[in-house]
Short mmCIF file of C-alpha atoms in Angstrom, two decimals:
data_model
loop_
_atom_site.label_atom_id
_atom_site.label_comp_id
_atom_site.label_asym_id
_atom_site.label_seq_id
_atom_site.Cartn_x
_atom_site.Cartn_y
_atom_site.Cartn_z
CA GLN X 29 -9.76 20.47 19.44
CA GLU X 30 -11.63 22.27 22.25
CA GLY X 31 -8.98 24.88 22.94
CA LEU X 32 -7.53 25.82 19.53
CA PRO X 33 -8.71 26.72 16.00
CA ARG X 34 -9.08 23.62 13.82
CA GLN X 35 -5.91 24.12 11.76
CA GLN X 36 -3.74 24.73 14.82
CA ALA X 37 -5.32 21.83 16.71
CA ASP X 38 -4.63 19.47 13.80
CA LEU X 39 -0.96 20.48 13.64
CA LEU X 40 -0.47 20.16 17.40
CA THR X 41 -2.16 16.75 17.39
CA GLY X 42 0.14 15.71 14.56
CA ILE X 43 3.23 16.84 16.49
CA VAL X 44 2.21 15.01 19.68
CA LEU X 45 0.85 11.82 18.11
CA GLY X 46 3.07 11.55 15.06
CA GLY X 47 0.83 12.68 12.22
CA LYS X 48 -2.46 11.38 13.61
CA GLY X 49 -5.38 13.75 13.05
CA ILE X 50 -3.65 16.08 10.59
CA ASN X 51 -5.38 16.63 7.25
CA GLN X 52 -3.81 15.94 3.86
CA ALA X 53 -3.70 19.60 2.79
CA VAL X 54 -1.46 20.51 5.73
CA LYS X 55 0.70 17.41 5.15
CA THR X 56 1.20 18.44 1.53
CA LYS X 57 2.12 22.00 2.51
CA LEU X 58 4.66 20.75 5.07
CA ALA X 59 6.11 18.31 2.52
CA ASP X 60 6.54 21.11 -0.04
CA VAL X 61 8.82 23.05 2.33
CA GLY X 62 10.65 20.05 3.80
CA LEU X 63 8.93 19.97 7.19
CA SER X 64 7.18 16.59 7.01
CA HIS X 65 9.40 15.27 9.79
CA VAL X 66 7.75 17.69 12.23
CA VAL X 67 4.53 15.65 12.18
CA ALA X 68 6.22 12.26 11.85
CA ALA X 69 6.45 10.07 14.92
CA SER X 70 10.05 10.26 16.06
CA GLY X 71 12.54 9.65 18.82
CA MET X 72 11.71 13.08 20.24
CA ASN X 73 8.17 11.90 20.93
CA VAL X 74 9.51 8.81 22.66
CA SER X 75 11.94 10.90 24.73
CA PHE X 76 9.04 13.03 25.90
CA VAL X 77 6.99 9.97 26.95
CA ALA X 78 10.02 8.45 28.70
CA GLY X 79 10.61 11.77 30.48
CA ILE X 80 7.05 11.76 31.83
CA ALA X 81 7.48 8.15 32.99
CA TYR X 82 10.74 8.87 34.83
CA PHE X 83 9.24 12.04 36.39
CA ILE X 84 6.35 9.99 37.80
CA LEU X 85 8.61 7.15 38.97
CA GLN X 86 11.39 9.29 40.44
CA PRO X 87 9.82 9.74 43.93
CA LEU X 88 9.04 6.01 44.21
CA ARG X 89 11.49 3.72 45.99
CA LEU X 90 11.87 1.20 43.22
CA LYS X 91 14.94 -0.54 41.89
CA LYS X 92 16.29 0.93 38.68
CA ILE X 93 15.36 -2.17 36.70
CA TYR X 94 11.69 -1.83 37.68
CA LYS X 95 11.65 1.85 36.75
CA VAL X 96 13.13 0.97 33.36
CA ILE X 97 10.52 -1.75 32.81
CA VAL X 98 7.66 0.63 33.65
CA ALA X 99 9.15 3.36 31.42
CA ILE X 100 9.40 0.87 28.54
CA GLY X 101 5.76 0.00 29.22
CA PHE X 102 4.83 3.70 28.85
CA ILE X 103 6.73 3.90 25.56
CA SER X 104 5.13 0.68 24.30
CA PHE X 105 1.68 2.08 25.07
CA TYR X 106 2.54 5.26 23.15
CA ALA X 107 3.85 3.13 20.27
CA THR X 108 0.47 1.37 20.20
CA ILE X 109 -1.38 4.71 19.99
CA THR X 110 0.77 5.85 17.06
CA GLY X 111 0.27 2.55 15.22
CA PHE X 112 3.85 1.27 15.65
CA ASP X 113 5.30 3.59 13.03
CA PRO X 114 8.90 2.59 12.12
CA PRO X 115 10.47 5.69 13.78
CA ILE X 116 8.66 4.91 17.05
CA VAL X 117 9.66 1.24 16.93
CA ARG X 118 13.23 2.32 16.20
CA ALA X 119 13.27 4.66 19.20
CA LEU X 120 11.66 2.00 21.42
CA ILE X 121 14.24 -0.66 20.49
CA MET X 122 17.12 1.81 20.85
CA SER X 123 15.86 2.76 24.32
CA VAL X 124 15.79 -0.90 25.34
CA VAL X 125 19.24 -1.64 23.85
CA VAL X 126 20.96 1.39 25.42
CA THR X 127 19.24 0.84 28.79
CA ALA X 128 20.10 -2.86 28.80
CA ALA X 129 23.75 -2.00 28.07
CA GLY X 130 23.78 0.38 31.03
CA LEU X 131 22.21 -2.18 33.38
CA LEU X 132 24.75 -4.80 32.29
CA GLY X 133 27.61 -2.41 32.98
CA ARG X 134 28.49 -1.98 29.32
CA THR X 135 29.43 1.29 27.69
CA SER X 136 26.50 2.30 25.51
CA SER X 137 27.24 3.61 22.02
CA MET X 138 24.56 5.33 19.96
CA GLU X 139 26.18 4.13 16.73
CA ILE X 140 26.14 0.49 17.89
CA GLY X 141 22.64 0.91 19.31
CA LEU X 142 21.41 2.25 15.96
CA GLY X 143 23.06 -0.66 14.11
CA ILE X 144 21.56 -3.29 16.45
CA THR X 145 18.13 -1.66 16.15
CA ALA X 146 18.28 -1.70 12.34
CA PHE X 147 19.35 -5.37 12.40
CA ILE X 148 16.46 -6.37 14.70
CA MET X 149 13.82 -4.48 12.69
CA LEU X 150 15.04 -5.84 9.35
CA TRP X 151 15.30 -9.35 10.78
CA VAL X 152 11.63 -9.19 11.84
CA SER X 153 10.47 -7.41 8.68
CA PRO X 154 13.00 -7.34 5.79
CA THR X 155 10.60 -5.34 3.59
CA LEU X 156 11.22 -2.30 5.79
CA ILE X 157 14.36 -1.69 3.73
CA THR X 158 12.02 -0.33 1.03
CA SER X 159 10.08 1.87 3.48
CA ALA X 160 10.66 5.62 3.20
CA SER X 161 9.64 6.11 6.83
CA PHE X 162 12.19 3.53 8.02
CA LEU X 163 15.04 4.96 5.93
CA LEU X 164 14.24 8.58 6.79
CA SER X 165 14.14 7.77 10.49
CA PHE X 166 17.52 6.04 10.51
CA SER X 167 19.22 8.59 8.25
CA ALA X 168 17.93 11.46 10.43
CA VAL X 169 19.20 9.79 13.62
CA ALA X 170 22.53 9.08 11.94
CA ALA X 171 22.74 12.81 11.19
CA GLN X 172 22.16 13.71 14.85
CA ILE X 173 24.70 11.13 16.06
CA SER X 174 27.29 12.45 13.59
CA LEU X 175 26.68 16.03 14.68
CA SER X 176 26.87 15.15 18.39
CA GLY X 177 30.44 13.95 17.88
CA LEU X 178 31.61 17.32 16.57
CA LYS X 179 32.63 20.48 18.39
CA PHE X 180 33.49 23.57 16.38
CA PRO X 181 35.75 26.32 17.79
CA VAL X 182 33.21 29.17 17.92
CA PRO X 183 32.29 31.68 20.66
CA LYS X 184 29.79 30.33 23.22
CA PHE X 185 27.11 32.89 22.38
CA VAL X 186 27.11 31.65 18.78
CA THR X 187 26.88 27.95 19.70
CA PRO X 188 23.05 27.65 20.16
CA VAL X 189 22.30 29.30 16.80
CA MET X 190 25.02 27.33 15.07
CA GLU X 191 23.70 24.04 16.50
CA ILE X 192 20.20 24.71 15.15
CA CYS X 193 21.56 25.59 11.70
CA LEU X 194 23.86 22.53 11.64
CA GLN X 195 21.01 20.24 12.74
CA SER X 196 18.97 21.44 9.79
CA LEU X 197 21.91 21.12 7.38
CA PHE X 198 22.95 17.65 8.57
CA ALA X 199 19.36 16.37 8.51
CA SER X 200 18.90 17.66 4.95
CA VAL X 201 22.21 16.19 3.74
CA PHE X 202 21.68 12.77 5.36
CA THR X 203 18.08 12.36 4.16
CA LEU X 204 18.60 13.78 0.64
CA PRO X 205 19.01 10.41 -1.22
CA VAL X 206 15.90 8.95 0.44
CA ILE X 207 13.84 12.03 -0.40
CA LEU X 208 15.00 12.05 -4.03
CA ILE X 209 14.39 8.32 -4.54
CA PHE X 210 10.99 8.09 -2.83
CA PHE X 211 9.51 11.54 -3.46
CA ALA X 212 11.41 12.68 -6.58
CA LYS X 213 11.57 16.25 -5.32
CA PHE X 214 13.60 18.42 -2.99
CA SER X 215 13.13 21.98 -1.78
CA LEU X 216 16.16 24.12 -0.99
CA ILE X 217 13.92 26.28 1.19
CA SER X 218 13.90 23.42 3.72
CA ILE X 219 17.50 24.23 4.66
CA PHE X 220 16.43 27.76 5.64
CA ILE X 221 12.95 27.15 7.08
CA ASN X 222 13.99 24.32 9.41
CA PRO X 223 16.22 26.46 11.69
CA VAL X 224 13.47 29.11 11.82
CA VAL X 225 10.68 26.83 13.10
CA LEU X 226 12.31 23.73 14.61
CA TRP X 227 12.88 25.43 17.97
CA THR X 228 9.09 25.57 18.43
CA VAL X 229 8.60 21.79 18.18
CA ASP X 230 9.99 20.83 21.61
CA PRO X 231 7.81 23.31 23.59
CA LEU X 232 4.81 22.40 21.42
CA MET X 233 5.36 18.72 22.16
CA VAL X 234 5.49 19.46 25.90
CA LEU X 235 2.54 21.88 25.93
CA GLY X 236 0.41 19.68 23.69
CA GLY X 237 1.14 16.51 25.66
CA LEU X 238 0.49 18.15 29.04
CA ALA X 239 -2.65 19.88 27.75
CA GLY X 240 -4.00 16.56 26.47
CA ILE X 241 -3.33 14.76 29.75
CA THR X 242 -4.56 17.65 31.93
CA GLY X 243 -7.61 18.29 29.76
CA MET X 244 -8.92 14.77 30.37
CA VAL X 245 -9.20 15.66 34.07
CA TRP X 246 -9.85 19.42 33.97
CA LEU X 247 -10.71 20.85 30.56
CA GLU X 248 -10.17 24.51 31.45
CA ALA X 249 -6.65 23.81 32.76
CA GLY X 250 -5.87 22.04 29.50
CA LYS X 251 -7.12 25.05 27.52
CA PHE X 252 -4.93 27.36 29.63
CA LEU X 253 -1.83 25.35 28.69
CA LEU X 254 -2.78 25.77 25.04
CA LEU X 255 -2.59 29.59 25.14
CA PRO X 256 1.23 29.76 24.63
CA ALA X 257 0.96 26.82 22.22
CA GLY X 258 -1.44 28.88 20.07
CA VAL X 259 1.14 31.67 19.77
CA LEU X 260 3.85 29.23 18.66
CA LEU X 261 1.51 27.50 16.20
CA SER X 262 0.53 30.84 14.63
CA PHE X 263 4.21 31.68 14.15
CA PHE X 264 4.83 28.21 12.70
CA TYR X 265 2.04 28.54 10.13
CA LYS X 266 3.08 32.05 9.11
CA MET X 267 6.63 30.87 8.43
CA VAL X 268 5.35 27.87 6.43
CA ASP X 269 3.05 30.11 4.36
CA LEU X 270 6.00 32.42 3.69
CA ALA X 271 8.23 29.49 2.67
CA THR X 272 5.63 28.19 0.17
CA GLN X 273 6.06 31.41 -1.82
CA PHE X 274 9.57 30.38 -2.87
CA THR X 275 8.45 27.80 -5.42
CA PHE X 276 11.50 28.48 -7.62
CA LEU X 277 13.61 26.67 -4.98
CA ASN X 278 11.74 23.39 -5.58
CA PHE X 279 13.52 20.81 -7.70
CA ARG X 280 12.23 17.55 -9.18
CA PHE X 281 14.50 14.62 -9.91
CA SER X 282 13.78 11.00 -10.80
CA PHE X 283 15.77 7.86 -11.58
CA TYR X 284 14.83 5.96 -14.72
CA GLU X 285 16.24 2.68 -13.37
CA ASN X 286 16.01 1.27 -9.83
CA SER X 287 19.59 0.05 -10.10
CA LEU X 288 20.79 3.62 -10.65
CA SER X 289 19.03 4.78 -7.48
CA LEU X 290 20.75 2.04 -5.46
CA ILE X 291 24.16 2.92 -6.92
CA PHE X 292 23.53 6.60 -6.18
CA MET X 293 22.47 5.90 -2.57
CA GLY X 294 25.42 3.58 -1.92
CA GLY X 295 27.98 5.97 -3.39
CA TYR X 296 26.43 8.99 -1.67
CA TYR X 297 26.54 7.46 1.81
CA LEU X 298 30.08 6.11 1.31
CA LEU X 299 31.25 9.62 0.42
CA LEU X 300 29.23 11.15 3.25
CA GLY X 301 30.61 8.66 5.77
CA THR X 302 34.16 9.48 4.68
CA MET X 303 33.53 13.21 5.10
CA VAL X 304 32.02 12.71 8.57
CA LEU X 305 35.05 10.65 9.67
CA GLN X 306 37.37 13.43 8.48
CA LEU X 307 35.30 16.04 10.34
CA ARG X 308 35.42 13.95 13.50
CA LYS X 309 39.21 13.73 13.31
CA LYS X 310 39.44 17.50 13.06
CA PHE X 311 36.57 18.60 15.35
CA ARG X 312 36.14 15.67 17.73
CA VAL X 313 34.34 16.34 21.03
CA SER X 314 36.97 16.18 23.78
#
């Protein structure tokens, strides 16, 4: 808030803390162009916190188990700050499950880890099955896991661009039923705007997190770290403003019966799962 204009500061706070501090007008604008996930607490946030923990612990002569315990403590503290949003809890449990598998000498599988995490969360709170945040989080992670198992025969210089485009496409395809059922609208512009702005989120997460930590000790140093963040945030907002002009790409859809929405979701994911399995057979990572 000290180093950036109000609108930019709100967005950066939302990216770092998972939606905290961002006003409703900006949330609505992001939702209209399919970018709500940018300011939703996610596994990326948890990865960043875990990365800081491991960076601090790396020089210390501690057993691996103690480093893991401290890192989980860092993540748990971050989860407390964000209010234990379902995506953060999911990422926290997955971190524990995958780490525990590694310590026990077991081969860790992201698919199995995701399934165990869903089981634990629904066992503790069965009503989460009706939570949009819970379903969006798991469907988005499922999209990333599915994409990570594929390797397309394209030239190396095309790979980075193709990965960004495929991430956007897979995320949109995997989350489509949840968005239609809970929000009754979908914007085709999201498929195009996501690849354009998503690359800015990782550096913004790093710059915003470091600026916040540094600024508590030395305010001017924190402000200095926000200079490149301001450039990225300006670009982000300009692209969002441009995307909001394409209102003709917004579609509204609603189910008249809850049973129809469940049938649609079940059939959709069965078909999608079949297609992913076929793609993995043909383009499996060697």
